[in-house]
Short mmCIF file of C-alpha atoms in Angstrom, two decimals:
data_model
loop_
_atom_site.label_atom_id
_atom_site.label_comp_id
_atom_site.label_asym_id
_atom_site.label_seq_id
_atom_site.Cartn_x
_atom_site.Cartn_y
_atom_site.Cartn_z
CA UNK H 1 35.67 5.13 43.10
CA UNK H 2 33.93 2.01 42.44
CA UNK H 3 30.99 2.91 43.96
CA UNK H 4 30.97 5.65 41.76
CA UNK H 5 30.95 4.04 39.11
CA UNK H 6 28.57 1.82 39.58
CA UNK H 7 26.54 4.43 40.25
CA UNK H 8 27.17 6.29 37.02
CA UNK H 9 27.12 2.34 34.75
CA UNK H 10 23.37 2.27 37.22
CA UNK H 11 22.41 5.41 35.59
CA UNK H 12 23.28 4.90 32.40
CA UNK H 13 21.68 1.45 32.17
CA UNK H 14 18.35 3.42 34.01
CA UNK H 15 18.45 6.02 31.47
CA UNK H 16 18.73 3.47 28.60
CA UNK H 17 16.13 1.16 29.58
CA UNK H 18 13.79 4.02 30.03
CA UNK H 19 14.46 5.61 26.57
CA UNK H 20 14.01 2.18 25.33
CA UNK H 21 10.75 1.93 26.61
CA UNK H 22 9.90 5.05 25.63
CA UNK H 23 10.52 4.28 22.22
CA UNK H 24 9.45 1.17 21.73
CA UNK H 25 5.82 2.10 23.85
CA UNK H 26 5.41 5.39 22.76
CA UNK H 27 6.53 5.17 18.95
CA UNK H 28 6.50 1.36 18.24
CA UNK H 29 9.71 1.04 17.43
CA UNK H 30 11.21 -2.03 17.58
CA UNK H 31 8.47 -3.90 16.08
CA UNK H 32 7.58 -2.57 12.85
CA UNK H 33 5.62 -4.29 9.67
CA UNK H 34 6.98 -7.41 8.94
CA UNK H 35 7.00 -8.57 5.74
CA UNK H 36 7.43 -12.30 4.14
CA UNK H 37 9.12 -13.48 0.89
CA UNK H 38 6.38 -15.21 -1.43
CA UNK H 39 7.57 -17.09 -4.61
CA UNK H 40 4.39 -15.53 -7.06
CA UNK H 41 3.86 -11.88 -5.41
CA UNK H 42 7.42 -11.32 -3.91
CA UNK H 43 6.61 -10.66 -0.73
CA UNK H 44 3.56 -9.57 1.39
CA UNK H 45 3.04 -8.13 5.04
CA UNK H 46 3.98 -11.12 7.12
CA UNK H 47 0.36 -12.77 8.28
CA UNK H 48 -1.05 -11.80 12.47
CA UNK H 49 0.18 -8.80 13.03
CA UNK H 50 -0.87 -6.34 15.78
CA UNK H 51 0.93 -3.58 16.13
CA UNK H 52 1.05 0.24 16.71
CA UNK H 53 3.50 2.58 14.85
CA UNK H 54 4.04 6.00 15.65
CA UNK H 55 0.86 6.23 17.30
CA UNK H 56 -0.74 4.30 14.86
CA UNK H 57 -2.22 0.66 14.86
CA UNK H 58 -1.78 -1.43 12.53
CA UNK H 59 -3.54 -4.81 11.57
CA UNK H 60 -2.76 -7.63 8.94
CA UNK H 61 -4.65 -10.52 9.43
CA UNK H 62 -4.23 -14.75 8.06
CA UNK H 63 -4.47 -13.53 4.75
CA UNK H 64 -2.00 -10.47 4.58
CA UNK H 65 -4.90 -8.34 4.18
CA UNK H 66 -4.39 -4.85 6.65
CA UNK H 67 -7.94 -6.39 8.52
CA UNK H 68 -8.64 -7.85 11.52
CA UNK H 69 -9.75 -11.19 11.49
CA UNK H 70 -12.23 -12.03 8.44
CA UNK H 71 -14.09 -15.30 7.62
CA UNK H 72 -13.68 -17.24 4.28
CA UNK H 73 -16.69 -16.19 3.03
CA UNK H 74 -19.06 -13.02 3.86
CA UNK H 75 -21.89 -13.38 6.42
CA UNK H 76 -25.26 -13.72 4.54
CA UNK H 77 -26.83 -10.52 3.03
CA UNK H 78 -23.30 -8.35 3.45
CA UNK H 79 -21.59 -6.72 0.38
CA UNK H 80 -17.74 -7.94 0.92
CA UNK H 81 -15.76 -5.85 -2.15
CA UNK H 82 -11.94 -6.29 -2.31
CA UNK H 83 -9.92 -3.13 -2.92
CA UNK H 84 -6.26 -4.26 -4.42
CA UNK H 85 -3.16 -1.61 -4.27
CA UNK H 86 0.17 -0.86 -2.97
CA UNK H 87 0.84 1.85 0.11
CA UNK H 88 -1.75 4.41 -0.95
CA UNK H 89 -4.40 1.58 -0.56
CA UNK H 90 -2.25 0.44 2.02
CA UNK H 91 -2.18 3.85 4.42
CA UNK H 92 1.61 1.97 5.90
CA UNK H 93 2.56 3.18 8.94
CA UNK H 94 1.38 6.89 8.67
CA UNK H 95 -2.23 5.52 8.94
CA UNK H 96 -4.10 4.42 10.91
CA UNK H 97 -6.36 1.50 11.16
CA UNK H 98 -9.55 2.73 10.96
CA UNK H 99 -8.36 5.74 8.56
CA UNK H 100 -7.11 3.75 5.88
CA UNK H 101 -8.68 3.76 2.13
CA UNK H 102 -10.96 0.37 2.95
CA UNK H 103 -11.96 1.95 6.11
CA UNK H 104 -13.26 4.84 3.78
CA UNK H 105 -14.78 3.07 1.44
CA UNK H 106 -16.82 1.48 3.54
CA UNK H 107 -18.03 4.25 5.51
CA UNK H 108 -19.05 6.08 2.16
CA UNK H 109 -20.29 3.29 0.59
CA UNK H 110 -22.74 2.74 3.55
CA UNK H 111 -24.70 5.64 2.83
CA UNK H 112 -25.75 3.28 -0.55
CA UNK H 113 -26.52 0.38 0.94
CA UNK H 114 -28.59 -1.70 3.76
CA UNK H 115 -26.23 -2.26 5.81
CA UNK H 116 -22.22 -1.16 5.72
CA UNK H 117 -20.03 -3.56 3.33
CA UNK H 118 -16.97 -5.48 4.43
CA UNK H 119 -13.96 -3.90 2.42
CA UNK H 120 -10.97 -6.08 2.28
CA UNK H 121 -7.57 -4.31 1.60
CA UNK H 122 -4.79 -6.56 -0.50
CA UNK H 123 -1.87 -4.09 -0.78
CA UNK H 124 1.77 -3.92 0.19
CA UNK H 125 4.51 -1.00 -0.19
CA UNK H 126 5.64 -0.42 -3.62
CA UNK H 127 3.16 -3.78 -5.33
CA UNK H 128 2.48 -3.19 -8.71
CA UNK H 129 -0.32 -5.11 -11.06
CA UNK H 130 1.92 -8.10 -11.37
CA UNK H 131 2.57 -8.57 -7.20
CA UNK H 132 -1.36 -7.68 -6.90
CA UNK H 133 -2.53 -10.36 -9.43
CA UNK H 134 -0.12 -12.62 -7.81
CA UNK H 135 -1.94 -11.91 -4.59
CA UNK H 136 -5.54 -13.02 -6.14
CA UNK H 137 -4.18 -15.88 -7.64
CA UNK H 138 -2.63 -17.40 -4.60
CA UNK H 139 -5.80 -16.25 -2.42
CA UNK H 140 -8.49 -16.27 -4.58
CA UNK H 141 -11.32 -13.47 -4.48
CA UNK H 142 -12.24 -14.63 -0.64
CA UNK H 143 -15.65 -14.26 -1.58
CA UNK H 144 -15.61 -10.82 -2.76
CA UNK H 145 -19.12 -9.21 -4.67
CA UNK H 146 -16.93 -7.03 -6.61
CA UNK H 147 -12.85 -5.33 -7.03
CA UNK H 148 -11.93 -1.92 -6.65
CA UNK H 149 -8.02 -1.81 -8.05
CA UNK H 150 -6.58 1.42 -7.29
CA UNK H 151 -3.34 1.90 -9.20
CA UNK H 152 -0.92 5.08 -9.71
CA UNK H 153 0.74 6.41 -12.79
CA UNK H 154 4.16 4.60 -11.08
CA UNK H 155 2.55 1.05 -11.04
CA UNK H 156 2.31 1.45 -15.00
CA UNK H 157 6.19 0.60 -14.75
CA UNK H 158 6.33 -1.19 -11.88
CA UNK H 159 8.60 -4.22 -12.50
CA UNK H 160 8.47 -8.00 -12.11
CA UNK H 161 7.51 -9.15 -8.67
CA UNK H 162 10.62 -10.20 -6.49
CA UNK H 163 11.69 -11.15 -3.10
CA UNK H 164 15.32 -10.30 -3.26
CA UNK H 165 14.52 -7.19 -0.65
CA UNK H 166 12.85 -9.17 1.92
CA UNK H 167 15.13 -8.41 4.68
CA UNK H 168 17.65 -7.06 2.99
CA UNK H 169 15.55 -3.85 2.22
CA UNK H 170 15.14 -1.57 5.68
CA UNK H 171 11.57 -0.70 4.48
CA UNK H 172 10.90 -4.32 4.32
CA UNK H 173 11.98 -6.57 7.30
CA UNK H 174 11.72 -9.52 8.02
CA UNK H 175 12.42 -10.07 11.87
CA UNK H 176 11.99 -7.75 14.46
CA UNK H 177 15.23 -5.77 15.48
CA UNK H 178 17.00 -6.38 18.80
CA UNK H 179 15.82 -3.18 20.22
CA UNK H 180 14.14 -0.13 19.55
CA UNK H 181 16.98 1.65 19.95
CA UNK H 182 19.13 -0.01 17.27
CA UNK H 183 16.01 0.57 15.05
CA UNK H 184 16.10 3.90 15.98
CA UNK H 185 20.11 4.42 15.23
CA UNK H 186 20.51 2.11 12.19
CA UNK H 187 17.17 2.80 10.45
CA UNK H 188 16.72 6.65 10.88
CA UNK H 189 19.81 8.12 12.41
CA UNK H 190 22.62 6.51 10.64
CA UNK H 191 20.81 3.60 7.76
CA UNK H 192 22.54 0.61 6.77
CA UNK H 193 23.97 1.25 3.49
CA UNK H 194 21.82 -0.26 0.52
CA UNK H 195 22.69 -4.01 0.15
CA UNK H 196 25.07 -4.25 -3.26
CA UNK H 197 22.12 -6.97 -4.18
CA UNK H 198 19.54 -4.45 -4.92
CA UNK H 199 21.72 -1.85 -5.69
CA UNK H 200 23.46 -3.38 -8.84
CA UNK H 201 20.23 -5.42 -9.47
CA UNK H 202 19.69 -4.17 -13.25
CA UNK H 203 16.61 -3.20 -14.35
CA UNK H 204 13.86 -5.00 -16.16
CA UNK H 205 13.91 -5.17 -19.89
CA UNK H 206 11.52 -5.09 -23.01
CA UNK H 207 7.74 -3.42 -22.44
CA UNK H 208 6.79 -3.50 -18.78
CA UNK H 209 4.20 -1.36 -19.26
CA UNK H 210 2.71 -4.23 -21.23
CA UNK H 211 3.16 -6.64 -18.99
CA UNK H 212 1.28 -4.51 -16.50
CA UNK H 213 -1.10 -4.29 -18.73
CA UNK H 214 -1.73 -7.89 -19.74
CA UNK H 215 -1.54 -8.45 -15.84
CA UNK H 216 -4.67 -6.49 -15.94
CA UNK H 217 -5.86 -8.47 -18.74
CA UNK H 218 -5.46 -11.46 -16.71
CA UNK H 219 -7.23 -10.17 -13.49
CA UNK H 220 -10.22 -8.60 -15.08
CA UNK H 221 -10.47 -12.13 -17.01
CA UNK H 222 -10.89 -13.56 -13.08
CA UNK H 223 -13.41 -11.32 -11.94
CA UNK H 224 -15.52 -12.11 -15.17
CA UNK H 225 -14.97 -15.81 -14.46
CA UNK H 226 -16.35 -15.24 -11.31
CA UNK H 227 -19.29 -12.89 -12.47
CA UNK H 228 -18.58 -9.91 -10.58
CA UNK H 229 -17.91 -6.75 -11.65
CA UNK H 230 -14.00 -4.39 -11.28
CA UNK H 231 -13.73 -0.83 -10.76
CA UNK H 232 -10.37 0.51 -11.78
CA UNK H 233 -9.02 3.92 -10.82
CA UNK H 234 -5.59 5.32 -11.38
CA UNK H 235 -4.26 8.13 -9.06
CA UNK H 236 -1.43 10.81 -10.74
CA UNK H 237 2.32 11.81 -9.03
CA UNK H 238 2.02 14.97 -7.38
CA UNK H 239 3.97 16.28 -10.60
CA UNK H 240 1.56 15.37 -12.49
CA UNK H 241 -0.70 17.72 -11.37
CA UNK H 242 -1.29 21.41 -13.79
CA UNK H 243 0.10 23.22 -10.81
CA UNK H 244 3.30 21.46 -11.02
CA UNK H 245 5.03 20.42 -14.25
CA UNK H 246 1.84 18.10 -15.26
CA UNK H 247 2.69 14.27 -16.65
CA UNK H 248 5.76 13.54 -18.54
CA UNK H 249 6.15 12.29 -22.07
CA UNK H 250 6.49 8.52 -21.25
CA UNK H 251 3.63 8.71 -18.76
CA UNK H 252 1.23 10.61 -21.25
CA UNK H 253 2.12 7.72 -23.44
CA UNK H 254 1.52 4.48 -20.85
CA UNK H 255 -1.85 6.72 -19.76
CA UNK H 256 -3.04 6.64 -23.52
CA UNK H 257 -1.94 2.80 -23.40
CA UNK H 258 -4.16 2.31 -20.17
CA UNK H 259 -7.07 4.37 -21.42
CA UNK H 260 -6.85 2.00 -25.20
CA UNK H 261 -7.40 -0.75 -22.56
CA UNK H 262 -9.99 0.48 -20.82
CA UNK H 263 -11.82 1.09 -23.72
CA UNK H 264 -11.10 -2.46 -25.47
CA UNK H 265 -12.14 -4.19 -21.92
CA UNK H 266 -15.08 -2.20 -20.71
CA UNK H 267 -13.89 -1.79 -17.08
CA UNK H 268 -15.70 1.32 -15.61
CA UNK H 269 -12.43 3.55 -14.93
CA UNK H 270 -11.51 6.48 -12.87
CA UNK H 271 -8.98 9.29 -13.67
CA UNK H 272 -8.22 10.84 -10.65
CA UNK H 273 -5.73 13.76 -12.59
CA UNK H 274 -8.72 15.75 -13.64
CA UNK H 275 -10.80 15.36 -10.61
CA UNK H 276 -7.65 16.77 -8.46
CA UNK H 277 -6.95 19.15 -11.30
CA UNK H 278 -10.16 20.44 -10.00
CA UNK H 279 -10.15 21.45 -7.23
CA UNK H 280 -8.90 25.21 -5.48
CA UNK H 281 -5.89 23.53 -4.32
CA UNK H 282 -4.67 20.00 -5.23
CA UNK H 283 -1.30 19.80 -3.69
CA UNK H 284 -3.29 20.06 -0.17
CA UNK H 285 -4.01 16.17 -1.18
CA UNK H 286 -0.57 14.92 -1.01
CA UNK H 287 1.73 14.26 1.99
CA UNK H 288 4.58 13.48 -0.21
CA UNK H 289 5.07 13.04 -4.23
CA UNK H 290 2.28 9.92 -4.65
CA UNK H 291 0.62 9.46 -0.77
CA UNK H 292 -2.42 11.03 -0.41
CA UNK H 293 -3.10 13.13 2.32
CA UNK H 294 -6.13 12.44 4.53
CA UNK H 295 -8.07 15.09 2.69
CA UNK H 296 -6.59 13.28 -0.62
CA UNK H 297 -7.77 9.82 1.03
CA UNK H 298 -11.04 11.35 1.23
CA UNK H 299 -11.58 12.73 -2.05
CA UNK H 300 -10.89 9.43 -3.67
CA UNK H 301 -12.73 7.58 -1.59
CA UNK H 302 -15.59 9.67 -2.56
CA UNK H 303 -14.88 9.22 -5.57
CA UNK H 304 -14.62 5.56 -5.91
CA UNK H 305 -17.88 4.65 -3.60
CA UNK H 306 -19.83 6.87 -5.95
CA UNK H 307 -18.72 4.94 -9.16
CA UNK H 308 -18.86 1.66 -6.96
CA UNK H 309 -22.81 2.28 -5.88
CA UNK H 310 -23.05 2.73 -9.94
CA UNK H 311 -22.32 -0.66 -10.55
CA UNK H 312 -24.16 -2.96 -7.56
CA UNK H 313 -26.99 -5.02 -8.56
#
């Protein structure tokens, strides 16, 4: 009976370790994004990460930017630009490395130039203009020749920039978890139950659409400091679009806000609701309510390279 058992403990341990490696080799569980708290932004992607998630890799270099390795300043006669958003500039997880927005960009940019640009990507899950201005004032520009800031209707609201779900958040750990397994029960089969810190956290009072917008008062004031130019382009909800229920009252009203700023500051902007609007069928561009799909990822970075190659020297 004891050998038995053994036998059957043997087998279980086998068949665990195997689907462990299985899981953590073949899906990446077990090591996912790590992210770090930051007293100005909140938090960013933790810095040197290599990684592969479900299949795809994943890179976030010194600087929290999803690159590999860059240096401090661009080599000699190569157009660096620095494209600033949350997870659709991002890609996360569902992306990979040499699919994400940047990664566009500079493969339809390079049909404008010499030689292809160097397109840094600032972004983080759920940033808005506040955590991305943050991010520029605590790194500076890194030598950038111009910005591309690619916001969506959400980031209008998007509230003060904190820290408080740095590790308390599942979408936003902070160490790795003791196996893949465990990531795989208490993440996706049966979650942790929302911390009572972020779920009574109240939210943020008086006109946060104005602070966004005098956060984008404050950047574009950088970038003429520096003397380079900013390309800003805002991307609708899938609801948004005229085949679903099309923008809601509030949002119509923060878009007409956005546009009056445009207009006072000069910054060449793109609307992406009309440009979707157009086409035979938008909703093909979305994987969910606001991530593009790759044929949405293409379209916009189309669409921002052309207005981009309107604006180099």
């Amino acid at each position: 009976m004891i050998k038995i058992g053994l036998l059957i403990l043997g087998g279980i341990l086998g068949l665990g370790l195997g689907l462990e490696l299985l899981l953590r080799l073949g899906l990446g569980l077990g090591n996912p994004p790590l992210y770090v708290a930051d007293e100005t932004m909140g938090y960013r992607l933790a810095p040197h990460q290599r990684l592969r998630r479900f299949g795809n890799r994943i890179d976030i270099n010194g600087y929290s930017l999803r690159n590999g390795p860059i240096a401090p300043q661009p080599d000699p006669g190569t157009l660096r630009l620095l494209l600033l958003g949350d997870s659709i500039v991002n890609g996360g997880w569902w992306t990979d490395q040499a699919q994400i927005l940047s990664a566009r960009l500079a493969q339809d940019l390079a049909t404008h130039l010499p030689q292809p640009p160097e397109v840094l990507n600032a972004s983080a899950n759920s940033w808005g203009p506040r955590n991305q201005l943050a991010y520029v004032q605590r790194f500076g520009l890194l030598g950038s020749q111009g910005l591309v800031w690619v916001l969506n209707t959400d980031d209008l609201f998007g509230g003060e920039p904190s820290s408080l779900g740095v590790g308390r958040d599942r979408n936003y750990p902070d160490r790795r978890p003791p196996a893949a397994l465990w990531e795989l029960y208490r993440r996706y089969l049966r979650p942790l139950p929302l911390d009572p810190l972020l779920r009574d956290r109240p939210p943020e009072t008086g006109d946060v659409v104005g602070k966004n917008l005098a956060a984008l008062t404050q950047l574009h004031h950088m970038t003429q400091t520096a003397g380079i130019p900013l390309v800003l382009a805002l991307t609708p909800l899938r609801r948004e679009l005229a085949q679903e229920s099309g923008p809601r009252p509030y949002e119509l009203e923060a878009r007409q806000r956005l546009i009056q700023w445009v207009d006072s500051s000069g910054v060449p902007f793109v609307d992406l609701l009309p440009r979707f609007n157009g086409e035979p069928d938008p909703l093909i561009l979305y994987r969910d309510h606001i991530h593009l799909s790759p044929q949405g990822d293409r379209l916009l970075s189309q669409t921002l390279a052309h207005q981009v190659a309107l604006i180099l020297p």
